[in-house]
């Protein structure tokens, strides 16, 4: 991420009471100014579809209010953009948002628990097809960090149509997309900026004993990140990924967990969790989640490495192992044509070597 590109800034409401009673109709281009993520617009529509309507849910501070389109399971009010595409007796819905309350499980959380099939959509991207929690034909992709979820509401669409639809999505405001990608996750994330209730959800192939509903985590200031990680013996980069944010979780003065977000220039993401043995929520060895996936037990320098992934060629991968100095580690990866099983294992090996070279992680000591 280039320091020459200015960070993204977007509009927000002053209070939850200011939320629109009904999400207003707005174009993707105008919606971008209200969103902390890259907004995508369809450049091609499925055959027979001739109507496109987009609505915005604006960001506001936490607070429960009765408005249409607001999630009932949290007090958070993050931004989101919803598009309906219809025509010829068929209708689909597209939802776009920054999935920032946890790592997106298997990179396609709306398809959790169903068998999924990945397809390339260009520029290293992958869309997953499957069934959503309502039983609808559905698809999901993370594009430049934006979670883009599709659900078929009426009629049927072929898999080719859905793949082509995702492949034809384009940033609504290209210059805004570059700025969003240049902005650290901690500056974009609603949950990093607001004291909103945390959400307990799956995060990967293996089960993570997730954090409670109370807001947790102290995020390191962007200007202090490199020095902070270096001081903890944590590598600041791995392959094309560079650390852009980190958070500590602790008991008073004692830090028990450290999360590091690594991002690539195109928006690919790795999430490293390190915890003092017995001091956090990683339970080693890990237990499998219910999502269909492959898991393997490998060797990492004489230590067991637990690896899981939804697809060997495209990820999304989940690895757990232990540091020789006595703390647990977990690395999660987004999906992508360059982040399948073998490439991900290379990153695990590189990060592990960097941790051993850096010595005992001071934040967990």
CSV table of N, CA, C and O in Angstrom, one decimal, residues 66-114:
chain,number,residue,atom,x,y,z
A,66,UNK,N,-35.4,1.6,15.5
A,66,UNK,CA,-36.3,0.9,14.6
A,66,UNK,C,-36.3,1.5,13.2
A,66,UNK,O,-37.0,2.5,13.0
A,67,UNK,N,-35.4,0.9,12.4
A,67,UNK,CA,-35.3,1.4,11.0
A,67,UNK,C,-35.3,0.1,10.1
A,67,UNK,O,-34.8,-0.9,10.5
A,68,UNK,N,-35.8,0.3,8.9
A,68,UNK,CA,-35.8,-0.8,7.9
A,68,UNK,C,-34.3,-1.1,7.5
A,68,UNK,O,-33.6,-0.2,7.2
A,69,UNK,N,-34.0,-2.4,7.4
A,69,UNK,CA,-32.7,-2.8,6.9
A,69,UNK,C,-31.6,-2.9,7.9
A,69,UNK,O,-30.5,-3.3,7.6
A,70,UNK,N,-31.9,-2.5,9.2
A,70,UNK,CA,-30.9,-2.6,10.2
A,70,UNK,C,-30.8,-4.0,10.8
A,70,UNK,O,-31.9,-4.6,11.1
A,71,UNK,N,-29.6,-4.5,11.1
A,71,UNK,CA,-29.5,-5.8,11.7
A,71,UNK,C,-30.0,-5.9,13.1
A,71,UNK,O,-29.7,-5.0,13.9
A,72,UNK,N,-30.8,-6.9,13.5
A,72,UNK,CA,-31.4,-7.0,14.8
A,72,UNK,C,-30.5,-7.6,15.9
A,72,UNK,O,-30.8,-7.6,17.1
A,73,UNK,N,-29.3,-8.2,15.4
A,73,UNK,CA,-28.5,-8.9,16.4
A,73,UNK,C,-27.3,-8.1,16.9
A,73,UNK,O,-26.4,-8.7,17.6
A,74,UNK,N,-27.2,-6.8,16.7
A,74,UNK,CA,-26.1,-6.0,17.3
A,74,UNK,C,-26.6,-4.6,17.4
A,74,UNK,O,-27.5,-4.2,16.8
A,75,UNK,N,-25.9,-3.8,18.3
A,75,UNK,CA,-26.2,-2.4,18.4
A,75,UNK,C,-25.4,-1.6,17.4
A,75,UNK,O,-25.5,-0.4,17.3
A,76,UNK,N,-24.5,-2.3,16.6
A,76,UNK,CA,-23.7,-1.6,15.6
A,76,UNK,C,-24.5,-1.1,14.4
A,76,UNK,O,-25.5,-1.7,14.0
A,77,UNK,N,-24.0,0.0,13.8
A,77,UNK,CA,-24.7,0.6,12.7
A,77,UNK,C,-23.6,0.9,11.6
A,77,UNK,O,-23.3,2.1,11.3
A,78,UNK,N,-23.0,-0.1,11.0
A,78,UNK,CA,-22.0,0.1,10.0
A,78,UNK,C,-22.7,0.4,8.6
A,78,UNK,O,-23.9,0.2,8.5
A,79,UNK,N,-21.9,0.9,7.7
A,79,UNK,CA,-22.5,1.2,6.4
A,79,UNK,C,-22.7,-0.1,5.5
A,79,UNK,O,-22.0,-1.1,5.8
A,80,UNK,N,-23.6,-0.1,4.6
A,80,UNK,CA,-23.8,-1.2,3.7
A,80,UNK,C,-24.5,-0.7,2.4
A,80,UNK,O,-25.2,0.3,2.5
A,81,UNK,N,-24.3,-1.4,1.3
A,81,UNK,CA,-25.0,-1.1,0.1
A,81,UNK,C,-25.7,-2.3,-0.5
A,81,UNK,O,-25.1,-3.4,-0.5
A,82,UNK,N,-26.9,-2.1,-0.8
A,82,UNK,CA,-27.8,-3.2,-1.3
A,82,UNK,C,-28.3,-2.9,-2.7
A,82,UNK,O,-28.8,-1.8,-3.0
A,83,UNK,N,-28.1,-3.9,-3.6
A,83,UNK,CA,-28.6,-3.8,-5.0
A,83,UNK,C,-29.5,-4.9,-5.3
A,83,UNK,O,-29.3,-6.0,-5.0
A,84,UNK,N,-30.7,-4.5,-6.0
A,84,UNK,CA,-31.6,-5.6,-6.5
A,84,UNK,C,-31.5,-5.5,-8.0
A,84,UNK,O,-31.6,-4.4,-8.6
A,85,UNK,N,-31.3,-6.6,-8.6
A,85,UNK,CA,-31.3,-6.7,-10.1
A,85,UNK,C,-32.5,-7.6,-10.5
A,85,UNK,O,-32.6,-8.8,-10.0
A,86,UNK,N,-33.3,-7.2,-11.4
A,86,UNK,CA,-34.5,-8.0,-11.7
A,86,UNK,C,-34.9,-7.8,-13.2
A,86,UNK,O,-34.4,-6.9,-13.9
A,87,UNK,N,-35.8,-8.7,-13.6
A,87,UNK,CA,-36.3,-8.7,-15.0
A,87,UNK,C,-36.6,-10.1,-15.5
A,87,UNK,O,-35.9,-11.1,-15.1
A,88,UNK,N,-37.6,-10.2,-16.4
A,88,UNK,CA,-37.9,-11.5,-16.9
A,88,UNK,C,-38.3,-12.6,-15.9
A,88,UNK,O,-38.1,-13.8,-16.1
A,89,UNK,N,-38.9,-12.1,-14.8
A,89,UNK,CA,-39.4,-13.1,-13.8
A,89,UNK,C,-38.3,-13.6,-12.9
A,89,UNK,O,-38.5,-14.5,-12.1
A,90,UNK,N,-37.1,-13.0,-12.9
A,90,UNK,CA,-36.0,-13.4,-12.1
A,90,UNK,C,-35.5,-12.1,-11.3
A,90,UNK,O,-35.6,-11.0,-11.7
A,91,UNK,N,-35.0,-12.4,-10.1
A,91,UNK,CA,-34.5,-11.3,-9.2
A,91,UNK,C,-33.4,-11.8,-8.3
A,91,UNK,O,-33.5,-12.9,-7.7
A,92,UNK,N,-32.3,-11.0,-8.2
A,92,UNK,CA,-31.3,-11.3,-7.2
A,92,UNK,C,-30.9,-10.1,-6.4
A,92,UNK,O,-31.2,-9.0,-6.8
A,93,UNK,N,-30.3,-10.3,-5.3
A,93,UNK,CA,-29.9,-9.3,-4.4
A,93,UNK,C,-28.4,-9.3,-4.1
A,93,UNK,O,-27.9,-10.4,-3.9
A,94,UNK,N,-27.8,-8.2,-4.2
A,94,UNK,CA,-26.4,-8.1,-3.9
A,94,UNK,C,-26.2,-7.2,-2.7
A,94,UNK,O,-26.7,-6.1,-2.6
A,95,UNK,N,-25.4,-7.7,-1.7
A,95,UNK,CA,-25.1,-6.9,-0.5
A,95,UNK,C,-23.6,-6.7,-0.4
A,95,UNK,O,-22.8,-7.6,-0.7
A,96,UNK,N,-23.2,-5.4,-0.1
A,96,UNK,CA,-21.8,-5.1,-0.1
A,96,UNK,C,-21.5,-4.4,1.3
A,96,UNK,O,-22.3,-3.5,1.7
A,97,UNK,N,-20.4,-4.8,1.9
A,97,UNK,CA,-20.0,-4.2,3.2
A,97,UNK,C,-18.6,-4.7,3.6
A,97,UNK,O,-18.0,-5.6,2.9
A,98,UNK,N,-18.1,-4.1,4.6
A,98,UNK,CA,-16.8,-4.5,5.1
A,98,UNK,C,-17.0,-5.4,6.3
A,98,UNK,O,-17.6,-5.0,7.3
A,99,UNK,N,-16.7,-6.7,6.1
A,99,UNK,CA,-16.9,-7.7,7.1
A,99,UNK,C,-15.7,-7.5,8.2
A,99,UNK,O,-14.7,-8.1,8.0
A,100,UNK,N,-16.0,-6.7,9.2
A,100,UNK,CA,-14.9,-6.3,10.1
A,100,UNK,C,-15.1,-6.6,11.5
A,100,UNK,O,-14.4,-6.2,12.4
A,101,UNK,N,-16.1,-7.4,11.9
A,101,UNK,CA,-16.3,-7.8,13.3
A,101,UNK,C,-15.6,-9.1,13.6
A,101,UNK,O,-15.5,-9.5,14.8
A,102,UNK,N,-15.1,-9.8,12.6
A,102,UNK,CA,-14.3,-11.0,12.8
A,102,UNK,C,-13.7,-11.3,11.4
A,102,UNK,O,-14.0,-10.6,10.4
A,103,UNK,N,-12.8,-12.3,11.3
A,103,UNK,CA,-12.3,-12.7,10.0
A,103,UNK,C,-13.4,-13.4,9.3
A,103,UNK,O,-14.1,-14.3,9.8
A,104,UNK,N,-13.7,-13.1,8.0
A,104,UNK,CA,-14.8,-13.8,7.3
A,104,UNK,C,-14.6,-15.3,7.1
A,104,UNK,O,-13.6,-15.7,6.5
A,105,UNK,N,-15.4,-16.1,7.7
A,105,UNK,CA,-15.2,-17.5,7.8
A,105,UNK,C,-15.1,-18.1,6.4
A,105,UNK,O,-16.0,-18.0,5.6
A,106,UNK,N,-14.0,-18.8,6.1
A,106,UNK,CA,-13.7,-19.4,4.9
A,106,UNK,C,-13.8,-18.4,3.7
A,106,UNK,O,-14.0,-18.9,2.5
A,107,UNK,N,-13.8,-17.2,4.0
A,107,UNK,CA,-13.9,-16.1,3.0
A,107,UNK,C,-15.3,-16.0,2.3
A,107,UNK,O,-15.5,-15.2,1.4
A,108,UNK,N,-16.2,-16.8,2.8
A,108,UNK,CA,-17.6,-16.8,2.2
A,108,UNK,C,-18.6,-17.1,3.4
A,108,UNK,O,-19.3,-18.1,3.3
A,109,UNK,N,-18.7,-16.3,4.4
A,109,UNK,CA,-19.5,-16.6,5.6
A,109,UNK,C,-20.9,-16.8,5.3
A,109,UNK,O,-21.6,-17.6,6.1
A,110,UNK,N,-21.5,-16.2,4.3
A,110,UNK,CA,-22.9,-16.3,4.1
A,110,UNK,C,-23.3,-17.7,3.5
A,110,UNK,O,-24.4,-18.1,3.5
A,111,UNK,N,-22.3,-18.5,3.1
A,111,UNK,CA,-22.5,-19.8,2.6
A,111,UNK,C,-22.1,-20.9,3.6
A,111,UNK,O,-21.9,-22.0,3.3
A,112,UNK,N,-21.8,-20.4,4.9
A,112,UNK,CA,-21.3,-21.3,5.9
A,112,UNK,C,-22.2,-22.5,6.1
A,112,UNK,O,-23.4,-22.5,6.2
A,113,UNK,N,-21.5,-23.7,6.1
A,113,UNK,CA,-22.2,-25.0,6.4
A,113,UNK,C,-22.6,-25.7,5.1
A,113,UNK,O,-23.1,-26.8,5.1
A,114,UNK,N,-22.6,-25.0,3.9
A,114,UNK,CA,-23.0,-25.6,2.7
A,114,UNK,C,-21.7,-25.9,1.8
A,114,UNK,O,-20.7,-25.3,2.0
